[in-house]
Amino acid sequence: MGEAKNRRDYENELRDAGIRITRARKTILKILEEGEKHPDAMEIFRRASEIDATVSLSTVYRTMKILEDRGAIQRHVFEGGPSRFEPAGGTHHDHLIDTDTGEVVEFRSDKIEALQEEIARSLGYEIVSHRLELYVRKIGRRRG
Amino acid sequence: MGEAKNRRDYENELRDAGIRITRARKTILKILEEGEKHPDAMEIFRRASEIDATVSLSTVYRTMKILEDRGAIQRHVFEGGPSRFEPAGGTHHDHLIDTDTGEVVEFRSDKIEALQEEIARSLGYEIVSHRLELYVRKIGRRRG
DNA sequence: CTGTATGCAAAATGTTTGCATACAC
DNA sequence: GTGTATGCAAACATTTTGCATACAG
């Protein structure tokens, strides 16, 4: 039916790594686990505040940094917007961003991946990372 | 031998559009016309300052905005860095960024372009714009 | 108890803007 | 002359950080 929910267990992941599970972190992690994918920091903060009004934006950022450093989430900076975070660990994919709604759709093309490798290699480079984003609008939608 | 220089004439382009050619603008435009491609605002500002110490960073940004609005340059925000500007108008291309040096190489792949179109269409979207960046390092270079 | 995590406020970054003055046309 | 462009400083949006306090383990 809908988009598959993110079914990670960040809490145990961090606990196992010896990182303290505080009330703020518990709240933030639950939001990441249960919410839609690709929220930005303010969105996470807003939702966290509803559950626990004492959570601060700093802590949201700090928690994102911990998760990012541990490779548990990825940070994306789409054009003209703040960083958005997504659970990492699945297969690599690229993004298609609906410019009208901000909605993000993930896609993957092995052909494109292969072509990228080929291009980099032919220029004497190896790829460290890459980013492919398609900014799109629904076919047939009226211009704003 | 080296990379082809940017041979535009921004000054006449703007004059023809009824935009005043001031001393600051003349300086900034010359830098864009003669300098390497893909400078950021501070780089342009630094070079402008050497020629005319009264030029301000605000004016650099404002001039970039004018050029961008007119489609004369394109703004790129590569990962972790400030906006970088490049002369527009050539054929579309993507970018390969050397993560060690910050150097930018342009490339183009009709195959990738076609695949992108195909992917977007198959998902019910039309592409408004896109961005493909390969972050790379020279093959064989030692890790820092 | 000890050291890590927190909230807050302030700093850092990159960019834009309000305003009074300067200058291109 | 007239209105656009400028420099400056302040505002801006996002993210990071210093510090004293709180709290997880």
Short mmCIF file of C-alpha atoms (C1' of nucleotides) in Angstrom, two decimals:
data_model
loop_
_atom_site.label_atom_id
_atom_site.label_comp_id
_atom_site.label_asym_id
_atom_site.label_seq_id
_atom_site.Cartn_x
_atom_site.Cartn_y
_atom_site.Cartn_z
CA MET A 1 0.00 0.00 0.00
CA GLY A 2 1.73 3.13 1.22
CA GLU A 3 5.45 3.66 1.31
CA ALA A 4 7.18 1.09 3.48
CA LYS A 5 7.85 2.46 6.92
CA ASN A 6 11.35 2.65 8.24
CA ARG A 7 11.74 -0.37 10.51
CA ARG A 8 15.07 0.24 12.13
CA ASP A 9 15.80 0.01 15.81
CA TYR A 10 18.09 2.94 16.37
CA GLU A 11 17.75 2.68 20.11
CA ASN A 12 19.34 -0.73 20.39
CA GLU A 13 21.82 0.19 17.71
CA LEU A 14 23.08 3.07 19.82
CA ARG A 15 22.84 1.26 23.11
CA ASP A 16 24.97 -1.54 21.72
CA ALA A 17 27.53 1.05 20.74
CA GLY A 18 27.70 2.27 24.32
CA ILE A 19 25.84 5.49 23.61
CA ARG A 20 23.47 6.63 26.34
CA ILE A 21 19.78 6.47 25.61
CA THR A 22 18.39 9.61 27.12
CA ARG A 23 14.84 10.81 27.13
CA ALA A 24 15.51 13.30 24.34
CA ARG A 25 17.21 10.71 22.20
CA LYS A 26 14.48 8.19 22.77
CA THR A 27 11.94 10.70 21.53
CA ILE A 28 13.96 11.68 18.48
CA LEU A 29 14.75 8.11 17.53
CA LYS A 30 11.13 7.12 17.77
CA ILE A 31 10.23 9.89 15.36
CA LEU A 32 12.86 8.68 12.91
CA GLU A 33 11.67 5.12 13.23
CA GLU A 34 8.00 5.82 12.83
CA GLY A 35 7.74 8.99 10.81
CA GLU A 36 7.91 9.56 7.11
CA LYS A 37 11.32 9.45 5.54
CA HIS A 38 13.38 12.52 4.64
CA PRO A 39 12.38 14.92 7.43
CA ASP A 40 14.53 17.97 8.06
CA ALA A 41 15.81 19.03 11.47
CA MET A 42 13.01 21.48 12.16
CA GLU A 43 10.41 18.88 11.29
CA ILE A 44 11.98 16.39 13.69
CA PHE A 45 12.23 19.09 16.31
CA ARG A 46 8.61 20.07 15.90
CA ARG A 47 7.39 16.52 16.28
CA ALA A 48 9.69 15.86 19.19
CA SER A 49 8.41 18.98 20.92
CA GLU A 50 4.88 17.65 20.78
CA ILE A 51 5.95 14.55 22.66
CA ASP A 52 8.44 16.19 24.98
CA ALA A 53 8.55 19.96 25.05
CA THR A 54 11.98 20.03 26.64
CA VAL A 55 13.81 18.58 23.64
CA SER A 56 16.01 21.18 21.97
CA LEU A 57 16.94 21.74 18.36
CA SER A 58 20.61 21.38 19.32
CA THR A 59 19.95 17.90 20.53
CA VAL A 60 18.18 17.04 17.32
CA TYR A 61 21.22 18.14 15.36
CA ARG A 62 23.59 16.39 17.73
CA THR A 63 21.63 13.18 17.51
CA MET A 64 21.57 13.39 13.72
CA LYS A 65 25.31 13.83 13.76
CA ILE A 66 25.82 10.74 15.91
CA LEU A 67 23.64 8.68 13.61
CA GLU A 68 25.32 10.06 10.54
CA ASP A 69 28.80 9.38 11.91
CA ARG A 70 27.75 5.83 12.67
CA GLY A 71 26.39 5.46 9.15
CA ALA A 72 22.86 4.92 10.43
CA ILE A 73 21.38 7.81 8.50
CA GLN A 74 22.32 9.86 5.48
CA ARG A 75 22.07 13.59 5.13
CA HIS A 76 20.86 15.09 1.86
CA VAL A 77 20.88 18.73 0.90
CA PHE A 78 18.38 19.22 -1.89
CA GLU A 79 18.33 22.47 -3.81
CA GLY A 80 17.30 25.49 -1.85
CA GLY A 81 16.36 23.64 1.30
CA PRO A 82 17.75 22.54 4.66
CA SER A 83 19.39 19.16 5.21
CA ARG A 84 17.04 16.24 5.19
CA PHE A 85 17.77 12.92 6.84
CA GLU A 86 17.02 9.41 5.74
CA PRO A 87 17.69 5.99 7.25
CA ALA A 88 20.75 4.43 5.66
CA GLY A 89 21.63 0.85 5.06
CA GLY A 90 19.35 -0.16 2.24
CA THR A 91 20.75 -0.43 -1.26
CA HIS A 92 22.05 2.75 -2.79
CA HIS A 93 19.51 4.86 -4.57
CA ASP A 94 19.07 8.30 -6.02
CA HIS A 95 16.30 10.85 -5.50
CA LEU A 96 13.54 12.42 -7.43
CA ILE A 97 12.13 15.51 -5.76
CA ASP A 98 8.69 16.85 -6.59
CA THR A 99 9.31 20.59 -6.85
CA ASP A 100 5.67 21.35 -6.10
CA THR A 101 5.29 19.29 -2.95
CA GLY A 102 8.83 18.57 -1.76
CA GLU A 103 7.99 14.90 -1.79
CA VAL A 104 10.94 12.61 -2.34
CA VAL A 105 10.85 9.40 -4.34
CA GLU A 106 13.77 7.01 -4.34
CA PHE A 107 14.87 5.23 -7.45
CA ARG A 108 17.77 3.19 -8.62
CA SER A 109 19.30 2.60 -12.02
CA ASP A 110 22.12 0.14 -12.38
CA LYS A 111 22.67 1.40 -15.88
CA ILE A 112 23.26 4.92 -14.66
CA GLU A 113 25.51 3.67 -11.88
CA ALA A 114 27.59 1.77 -14.40
CA LEU A 115 27.81 4.73 -16.75
CA GLN A 116 29.00 6.96 -13.94
CA GLU A 117 31.79 4.54 -13.08
CA GLU A 118 32.76 4.38 -16.69
CA ILE A 119 32.89 8.14 -17.07
CA ALA A 120 34.92 8.68 -13.92
CA ARG A 121 37.36 5.96 -14.85
CA SER A 122 37.81 7.27 -18.37
CA LEU A 123 38.82 10.62 -16.87
CA GLY A 124 41.29 9.02 -14.51
CA TYR A 125 39.23 9.16 -11.34
CA GLU A 126 37.56 6.80 -8.96
CA ILE A 127 34.22 7.74 -7.47
CA VAL A 128 34.15 8.56 -3.77
CA SER A 129 30.46 9.34 -3.72
CA HIS A 130 27.93 10.78 -6.03
CA ARG A 131 24.60 12.48 -6.07
CA LEU A 132 21.91 12.36 -8.68
CA GLU A 133 18.75 14.32 -8.13
CA LEU A 134 15.84 14.79 -10.51
CA TYR A 135 13.72 17.82 -9.75
CA VAL A 136 10.37 17.03 -11.27
CA ARG A 137 6.69 17.77 -11.50
CA LYS A 138 3.78 15.46 -12.04
CA ILE A 139 3.01 15.07 -15.70
CA GLY A 140 0.02 17.14 -16.66
CA ARG A 141 0.02 19.30 -13.56
CA ARG A 142 -0.76 22.92 -14.26
CA ARG A 143 1.99 25.48 -13.91
CA GLY A 144 1.70 27.47 -10.69
CA MET B 1 46.42 23.68 -24.22
CA GLY B 2 44.71 24.32 -20.92
CA GLU B 3 41.00 24.48 -20.33
CA ALA B 4 39.26 26.76 -22.80
CA LYS B 5 38.70 30.18 -21.31
CA ASN B 6 35.27 31.60 -20.95
CA ARG B 7 34.84 33.98 -23.86
CA ARG B 8 31.60 35.75 -23.05
CA ASP B 9 31.01 39.45 -23.12
CA TYR B 10 28.88 40.00 -20.05
CA GLU B 11 29.38 43.74 -20.21
CA ASN B 12 27.64 44.20 -23.52
CA GLU B 13 25.09 41.61 -22.58
CA LEU B 14 24.07 43.66 -19.56
CA ARG B 15 24.38 47.01 -21.28
CA ASP B 16 22.06 45.81 -24.02
CA ALA B 17 19.58 44.86 -21.34
CA GLY B 18 19.65 48.40 -19.99
CA ILE B 19 21.63 47.50 -16.88
CA ARG B 20 24.18 50.06 -15.78
CA ILE B 21 27.82 49.19 -16.13
CA THR B 22 29.42 50.52 -13.00
CA ARG B 23 33.02 50.34 -11.96
CA ALA B 24 32.32 47.49 -9.53
CA ARG B 25 30.40 45.51 -12.13
CA LYS B 26 33.04 46.06 -14.75
CA THR B 27 35.62 44.62 -12.39
CA ILE B 28 33.52 41.63 -11.42
CA LEU B 29 32.52 40.83 -14.98
CA LYS B 30 36.11 40.95 -16.14
CA ILE B 31 37.01 38.40 -13.49
CA LEU B 32 34.23 36.13 -14.65
CA GLU B 33 35.26 36.50 -18.26
CA GLU B 34 38.94 35.92 -17.76
CA GLY B 35 39.26 33.79 -14.68
CA GLU B 36 38.95 30.08 -14.18
CA LYS B 37 35.47 28.67 -14.19
CA HIS B 38 33.51 27.77 -11.05
CA PRO B 39 34.73 30.42 -8.62
CA ASP B 40 32.76 31.04 -5.45
CA ALA B 41 31.67 34.47 -4.24
CA MET B 42 34.61 34.95 -1.90
CA GLU B 43 37.05 34.06 -4.64
CA ILE B 44 35.48 36.60 -6.98
CA PHE B 45 35.45 39.14 -4.17
CA ARG B 46 39.12 38.54 -3.37
CA ARG B 47 40.17 38.99 -6.97
CA ALA B 48 37.98 42.02 -7.41
CA SER B 49 39.46 43.57 -4.31
CA GLU B 50 42.94 43.32 -5.79
CA ILE B 51 41.82 45.35 -8.78
CA ASP B 52 39.50 47.72 -6.96
CA ALA B 53 39.56 47.66 -3.18
CA THR B 54 36.20 49.40 -2.90
CA VAL B 55 34.19 46.55 -4.36
CA SER B 56 32.04 44.88 -1.72
CA LEU B 57 30.97 41.30 -1.25
CA SER B 58 27.33 42.43 -1.42
CA THR B 59 27.91 43.73 -4.89
CA VAL B 60 29.50 40.48 -5.92
CA TYR B 61 26.41 38.60 -4.76
CA ARG B 62 24.08 41.13 -6.32
CA THR B 63 25.88 40.95 -9.61
CA MET B 64 25.78 37.16 -9.54
CA LYS B 65 22.06 37.35 -8.92
CA ILE B 66 21.53 39.60 -11.91
CA LEU B 67 23.50 37.29 -14.15
CA GLU B 68 21.75 34.25 -12.80
CA ASP B 69 18.31 35.79 -13.27
CA ARG B 70 19.23 36.61 -16.84
CA GLY B 71 20.43 33.05 -17.40
CA ALA B 72 23.96 34.20 -18.05
CA ILE B 73 25.48 32.11 -15.29
CA GLN B 74 24.51 29.07 -13.30
CA ARG B 75 24.89 28.59 -9.59
CA HIS B 76 26.01 25.23 -8.24
CA VAL B 77 26.10 24.17 -4.63
CA PHE B 78 28.48 21.25 -4.32
CA GLU B 79 28.57 19.21 -1.13
CA GLY B 80 29.86 21.02 1.88
CA GLY B 81 30.84 24.19 0.06
CA PRO B 82 29.56 27.63 -0.86
CA SER B 83 27.81 28.39 -4.14
CA ARG B 84 30.04 28.35 -7.17
CA PHE B 85 29.23 30.14 -10.39
CA GLU B 86 29.80 29.12 -13.97
CA PRO B 87 29.07 30.76 -17.30
CA ALA B 88 25.88 29.36 -18.76
CA GLY B 89 24.81 28.87 -22.31
CA GLY B 90 26.93 25.99 -23.49
CA THR B 91 25.39 22.57 -23.80
CA HIS B 92 24.13 21.00 -20.63
CA HIS B 93 26.69 19.05 -18.67
CA ASP B 94 27.22 17.47 -15.29
CA HIS B 95 30.09 17.82 -12.85
CA LEU B 96 32.84 15.74 -11.44
CA ILE B 97 34.44 17.27 -8.37
CA ASP B 98 37.89 16.26 -7.17
CA THR B 99 37.42 15.91 -3.44
CA ASP B 100 41.10 16.51 -2.80
CA THR B 101 41.53 19.68 -4.80
CA GLY B 102 38.02 21.02 -5.34
CA GLU B 103 38.73 21.08 -9.05
CA VAL B 104 35.65 20.72 -11.23
CA VAL B 105 35.52 18.79 -14.51
CA GLU B 106 32.52 18.99 -16.76
CA PHE B 107 31.21 15.97 -18.57
CA ARG B 108 28.19 14.96 -20.51
CA SER B 109 26.49 11.65 -21.12
CA ASP B 110 23.57 11.47 -23.50
CA LYS B 111 22.90 7.97 -22.28
CA ILE B 112 22.52 9.11 -18.70
CA GLU B 113 20.34 12.01 -19.80
CA ALA B 114 18.09 9.63 -21.68
CA LEU B 115 17.88 7.21 -18.77
CA GLN B 116 16.91 10.00 -16.42
CA GLU B 117 14.08 11.04 -18.71
CA GLU B 118 12.94 7.47 -18.92
CA ILE B 119 12.95 7.01 -15.15
CA ALA B 120 11.08 10.21 -14.46
CA ARG B 121 8.48 9.46 -17.10
CA SER B 122 7.95 5.93 -15.85
CA LEU B 123 7.15 7.37 -12.43
CA GLY B 124 4.71 9.87 -13.87
CA TYR B 125 6.89 12.94 -13.73
CA GLU B 126 8.58 15.32 -16.09
CA ILE B 127 12.01 16.66 -15.26
CA VAL B 128 12.25 20.32 -14.34
CA SER B 129 15.98 20.23 -13.70
CA HIS B 130 18.47 17.77 -12.44
CA ARG B 131 21.84 17.56 -10.89
CA LEU B 132 24.42 14.84 -11.19
CA GLU B 133 27.68 15.20 -9.35
CA LEU B 134 30.49 12.70 -9.06
CA TYR B 135 32.79 13.28 -6.11
CA VAL B 136 36.03 11.64 -7.06
CA ARG B 137 39.72 11.26 -6.48
CA LYS B 138 42.53 10.67 -8.92
CA ILE B 139 43.14 6.97 -9.44
CA GLY B 140 46.16 5.85 -7.49
CA ARG B 141 46.36 8.90 -5.28
CA ARG B 142 47.32 8.10 -1.70
CA ARG B 143 44.67 8.49 0.97
CA GLY B 144 45.17 11.59 3.15
"C1'" DC C 1 29.53 8.84 41.52
"C1'" DT C 2 31.49 10.01 36.93
"C1'" DG C 3 31.33 11.34 32.64
"C1'" DT C 4 28.24 11.94 28.94
"C1'" DA C 5 24.21 14.60 27.29
"C1'" DT C 6 21.41 18.54 27.68
"C1'" DG C 7 19.38 23.30 27.07
"C1'" DC C 8 20.42 27.70 26.30
"C1'" DA C 9 22.57 31.40 24.22
"C1'" DA C 10 26.05 32.77 21.44
"C1'" DA C 11 28.99 31.91 17.39
"C1'" DA C 12 29.80 30.44 12.76
"C1'" DT C 13 28.64 30.30 7.78
"C1'" DG C 14 26.98 31.82 3.62
"C1'" DT C 15 23.86 34.90 1.74
"C1'" DT C 16 20.44 38.65 1.49
"C1'" DT C 17 18.62 43.19 2.57
"C1'" DG C 18 17.53 48.18 4.45
"C1'" DC C 19 19.25 52.40 4.15
"C1'" DA C 20 21.61 56.62 3.18
"C1'" DT C 21 24.93 58.01 -0.19
"C1'" DA C 22 27.28 57.88 -4.77
"C1'" DC C 23 27.28 57.70 -9.45
"C1'" DA C 24 25.85 56.07 -14.50
"C1'" DC C 25 23.34 57.63 -17.98
"C1'" DG D 1 18.97 65.48 -12.52
"C1'" DT D 2 16.92 61.00 -11.61
"C1'" DG D 3 16.82 56.68 -10.48
"C1'" DT D 4 19.76 52.74 -10.16
"C1'" DA D 5 23.84 50.78 -7.73
"C1'" DT D 6 26.80 50.92 -3.93
"C1'" DG D 7 29.00 50.02 0.74
"C1'" DC D 8 28.06 49.15 5.18
"C1'" DA D 9 26.00 46.93 8.81
"C1'" DA D 10 22.43 44.38 10.26
"C1'" DA D 11 19.27 40.52 9.30
"C1'" DC D 12 18.78 35.99 7.76
"C1'" DA D 13 18.56 30.76 7.81
"C1'" DT D 14 20.83 26.83 9.06
"C1'" DT D 15 23.96 24.51 11.79
"C1'" DT D 16 27.53 24.20 15.35
"C1'" DT D 17 29.56 25.07 19.83
"C1'" DG D 18 30.87 26.71 24.85
"C1'" DC D 19 29.34 26.28 29.14
"C1'" DA D 20 27.13 25.22 33.41
"C1'" DT D 21 23.76 21.92 34.82
"C1'" DA D 22 21.22 17.42 34.60
"C1'" DC D 23 21.07 12.73 34.42
"C1'" DA D 24 22.19 7.71 32.50
"C1'" DG D 25 24.58 3.95 33.70
#
